[in-house]
Amino acid sequence: MSKLNVEQIRKDFPILQRKIAGKQLVYLDNAATSQKPRSVIDALTGYYEGYNANIHRGIHTLAEEATDAYEAVRETVRDFIDAEHTHEIIFTRNSTEAINLVAYSWGNANILPGDEIVLTAMEHHSNLIPWQRLATERNAKLVFIPITEDGQLDMEEARKLISSRTKIVAATLMSNVLGTINPIKELAKLAHEKGAVILVDGAQGVPHVKTSVRDLDVDFLVFSMHKMLGPTGVGILYGKTELLDAMPPFLSGGHMISSVWKDKATWTELPWKFEAGTSNIADVIASGKAIEYLTALGMDNVREHEIEITRYALQKLNELGDITIFGPKDATLRGGVISFNVDDIHAHDIGQICADAAIAVRAGHHCCQPLMRDLNVMGTARASFYIYNTKEEVDLLFEALKEADKVLGHVACR
Amino acid sequence: MSLADDLYRETILDHYHNPRNHGAIEHPTAQVEGVNPLCGDELTLYLNVKDGKIEDVKLTAKGCSINTASGSMMSELLLGKSVEEANQIVELFKKMMLDKKEEVVLPDDLEDLEALRGVKKYPVRIKCALLPWNTMLEGLGNALKSPTLD
Ligand SMILES: Cc1ncc(COP(=O)(O)O)c(C=O)c1O
């Protein structure tokens, strides 16, 4: 048994009391967004009711309190991902914006015609499209590390593909489809040996796996607070100081300047150089509570719980017989994300039948259309777990899938 | 009773498991691809229209149950109809699925389509039901323009 007291944890999440048409909600769509504990929800109202003010400029009590609370979260985040400096933590809207920031600011300053950008075959559209646009604008080339039969990165290919032409490697820490946890430390080493930098998409990984940017030695890390108990609207960009310092601003306007004349301006220092305009103050402050919640549980315990439930789910779902499960078979190589197809039933039909049992799963291409083509499927259904999920919930999913197979399985004419 | 009973009632399941007019026409007078960008579902519609009449219709679909069943019912109902009649039926069906205020009454010969009315309760799935019909509208338009008509 893992060290998480799941029963106790569930009491901290008001939404888990929700009933849908009389049935208890079973929330298995955590890879899309997680639910929020009471402490995070309270932090939002606490801010709006107690010290709502704009930050970094007021000389009044509320402004000081708000600024202190906002900046304290930067330190909480730094500590959580083991960064060296607090100013290496930049608040964005989400992972997508953080990747766009790097592709635009770092990319425009560093990518030249003929340069190569190395991605993997399992990237979310968010870690693909910004690089596609950059490559098109700069006449650079995108190179993809393929995946093996059981959904892991083909590291032998990676060693060949990462070359002296490579300027940046951008790879996900954990696949939102296959669940695969990638060997980022090794990729970082390969990139650095060739003089390239590495950006890690931690949107799926950071919420579930203890992540140290110093141990992994990555140059950029992005993640989204809404997938790790925090509110929507807050993303994190971590970057090494020397890289961030050398990059031009992304968005410009108020807050990010040092001095302004009619015809020119100078930028302020890190991290504010990259935080133009009024920040998402309330949600950043509440994000601090989310990290505190995870830290109190212990990320090692979170991981252990997820390995346990994933192992159980892999074994249970395989009892269906008619099921195809994508990604590594070994629960220790993957996070709590399980993509599957039952018989040849369309993923949306599976989603619908699960929804009728008050079970929330995701169905479709999961913002990974190129990977779907590699897997030769139109889409998949996906169940994804977090700290509050139980084996009983996996059993309910199993029953719903059995029902789907009974009603819709075995289509003759296709 | 489960909510899904609305969606997965007998008529729909019958058409889903045994889609009518499934396949391709070798030399169609019109051939149209339909895509639902939301879920990536695709279908190809083949039409043989002669003297303003639908002489043959075939569908190959890669889609969900609603999409498949809806296309199957449509093909069965429109086969043999004039282009004009077919257009009217398509418009009537679309109105039934999309009109939020008015309850569209179907004539007896279209009563099979009643089975799809339940899909209205699931707004995200309405597009699945409409994909074959929208593709048909395009196909009928093309068939009228096609040179083989004369
Ligand atoms: C692997 C991965 N990268 C990036 C994203 C994008 O995150 P956001 O929508 O918060 O920007 C997601 C979210 O679905 C994801 O799973």
Coordinates of C-alpha atoms in Angstrom, one line a residue, chain B:
Chain B
M1 CA -32.5 3.7 -17.2
S2 CA -29.3 5.0 -18.5
L3 CA -29.0 8.2 -20.5
A4 CA -27.3 6.3 -23.2
D5 CA -30.6 4.6 -24.0
D6 CA -31.4 7.8 -26.0
L7 CA -28.4 7.3 -28.1
Y8 CA -28.0 3.6 -28.3
R9 CA -31.6 2.6 -29.0
E10 CA -32.4 -0.3 -31.2
T11 CA -32.7 1.5 -34.5
I12 CA -29.4 3.2 -34.1
L13 CA -27.6 0.1 -33.0
D14 CA -29.1 -1.9 -35.9
H15 CA -27.9 0.7 -38.5
Y16 CA -24.5 0.9 -36.7
H17 CA -23.9 -2.9 -36.7
N18 CA -25.3 -3.3 -40.3
P19 CA -24.8 -0.1 -42.1
R20 CA -26.9 0.1 -45.3
N21 CA -25.3 1.0 -48.7
H22 CA -21.9 0.7 -47.2
G23 CA -19.1 0.7 -49.8
A24 CA -18.1 2.6 -52.9
I25 CA -19.4 3.3 -56.4
E26 CA -16.9 2.8 -59.2
H27 CA -17.8 5.6 -61.5
P28 CA -20.0 7.9 -59.4
T29 CA -21.4 11.1 -60.8
A30 CA -20.4 12.8 -57.5
Q31 CA -17.9 11.9 -54.8
V32 CA -17.5 14.0 -51.7
E33 CA -15.3 13.8 -48.6
G34 CA -16.8 14.9 -45.3
V35 CA -14.6 15.6 -42.2
N36 CA -15.6 16.4 -38.7
P37 CA -12.7 18.6 -37.6
L38 CA -13.6 18.1 -33.9
C39 CA -12.9 14.4 -33.8
G40 CA -11.3 13.7 -37.2
D41 CA -14.1 11.5 -38.3
E42 CA -14.1 11.0 -42.1
L43 CA -16.6 9.7 -44.6
T44 CA -16.7 9.4 -48.3
L45 CA -20.1 9.7 -50.1
Y46 CA -20.6 8.3 -53.6
L47 CA -23.6 9.3 -55.7
N48 CA -25.0 8.2 -59.0
V49 CA -27.5 10.8 -60.1
K50 CA -29.3 10.4 -63.4
D51 CA -32.1 12.5 -64.8
G52 CA -32.3 14.4 -61.5
K53 CA -32.8 11.2 -59.6
I54 CA -30.6 9.4 -57.1
E55 CA -30.0 6.0 -58.7
D56 CA -27.4 4.8 -56.3
V57 CA -25.7 6.0 -53.1
K58 CA -22.9 4.5 -51.1
L59 CA -20.9 5.5 -48.0
T60 CA -17.6 4.5 -46.5
A61 CA -17.3 6.0 -43.0
K62 CA -14.7 5.9 -40.3
G63 CA -16.7 7.3 -37.5
C64 CA -18.7 6.8 -34.3
S65 CA -21.9 4.9 -33.9
I66 CA -24.0 8.1 -34.4
N67 CA -22.2 9.1 -37.5
T68 CA -22.4 5.6 -39.0
A69 CA -26.1 5.0 -38.1
S70 CA -27.1 8.5 -39.3
G71 CA -25.4 7.9 -42.7
S72 CA -26.9 4.5 -43.1
M73 CA -30.5 5.8 -42.4
M74 CA -29.9 8.7 -44.8
S75 CA -28.8 6.5 -47.6
E76 CA -31.8 4.2 -47.2
L77 CA -34.2 7.1 -47.2
L78 CA -32.7 9.1 -50.1
L79 CA -32.1 6.2 -52.5
G80 CA -34.5 6.6 -55.5
K81 CA -35.5 10.1 -54.5
S82 CA -35.3 13.1 -56.9
V83 CA -32.5 15.6 -56.1
E84 CA -35.2 18.1 -55.2
E85 CA -36.9 15.7 -52.8
A86 CA -33.6 14.7 -51.3
N87 CA -32.6 18.3 -50.7
Q88 CA -35.9 18.9 -48.9
I89 CA -35.5 15.9 -46.7
V90 CA -31.9 16.9 -45.8
E91 CA -33.1 20.4 -44.9
L92 CA -35.9 19.0 -42.8
F93 CA -33.6 16.6 -40.9
K94 CA -31.1 19.4 -40.3
K95 CA -33.9 21.6 -39.0
M96 CA -35.0 18.9 -36.6
M97 CA -31.5 18.5 -35.2
L98 CA -30.6 22.2 -35.0
D99 CA -33.8 24.1 -34.3
K100 CA -33.9 24.8 -30.6
K101 CA -37.4 26.4 -30.5
E102 CA -39.5 24.6 -32.9
E103 CA -40.2 20.8 -32.6
V104 CA -40.1 19.6 -36.2
V105 CA -42.7 17.0 -37.0
L106 CA -41.5 14.2 -39.4
P107 CA -43.8 12.7 -42.0
D108 CA -44.5 9.0 -41.6
D109 CA -42.1 7.9 -44.3
L110 CA -39.2 9.5 -42.4
E111 CA -40.1 8.1 -39.0
D112 CA -36.9 6.1 -38.7
L113 CA -35.1 9.4 -38.2
E114 CA -37.0 9.8 -34.9
A115 CA -34.3 7.6 -33.4
L116 CA -31.8 10.3 -34.0
R117 CA -33.8 13.0 -32.2
G118 CA -32.4 11.8 -28.9
V119 CA -29.0 13.0 -30.0
K120 CA -30.2 16.6 -29.6
K121 CA -29.7 16.1 -25.9
Y122 CA -25.9 15.7 -26.4
P123 CA -24.9 18.9 -28.2
V124 CA -21.3 17.7 -28.9
R125 CA -22.7 14.7 -30.8
I126 CA -25.1 16.6 -33.1
K127 CA -22.2 17.2 -35.5
C128 CA -21.6 13.5 -35.7
A129 CA -25.2 13.0 -36.8
L130 CA -25.1 15.8 -39.3
L131 CA -21.8 15.0 -41.0
P132 CA -23.3 12.5 -43.6
W133 CA -26.2 15.0 -44.3
N134 CA -24.0 18.0 -44.9
T135 CA -21.8 15.9 -47.1
M136 CA -24.9 14.9 -49.0
L137 CA -25.9 18.5 -49.5
E138 CA -22.5 19.1 -51.1
G139 CA -22.8 15.9 -53.2
L140 CA -26.3 16.9 -54.5
G141 CA -24.9 20.3 -55.5
N142 CA -22.0 18.7 -57.3
A143 CA -24.3 16.1 -59.0
L144 CA -26.4 18.9 -60.5
K145 CA -23.3 20.6 -61.8
S146 CA -21.8 17.4 -63.2
P147 CA -21.6 17.1 -67.0
T148 CA -22.9 13.5 -67.0
L149 CA -26.3 14.8 -66.2
D150 CA -27.2 15.7 -69.7

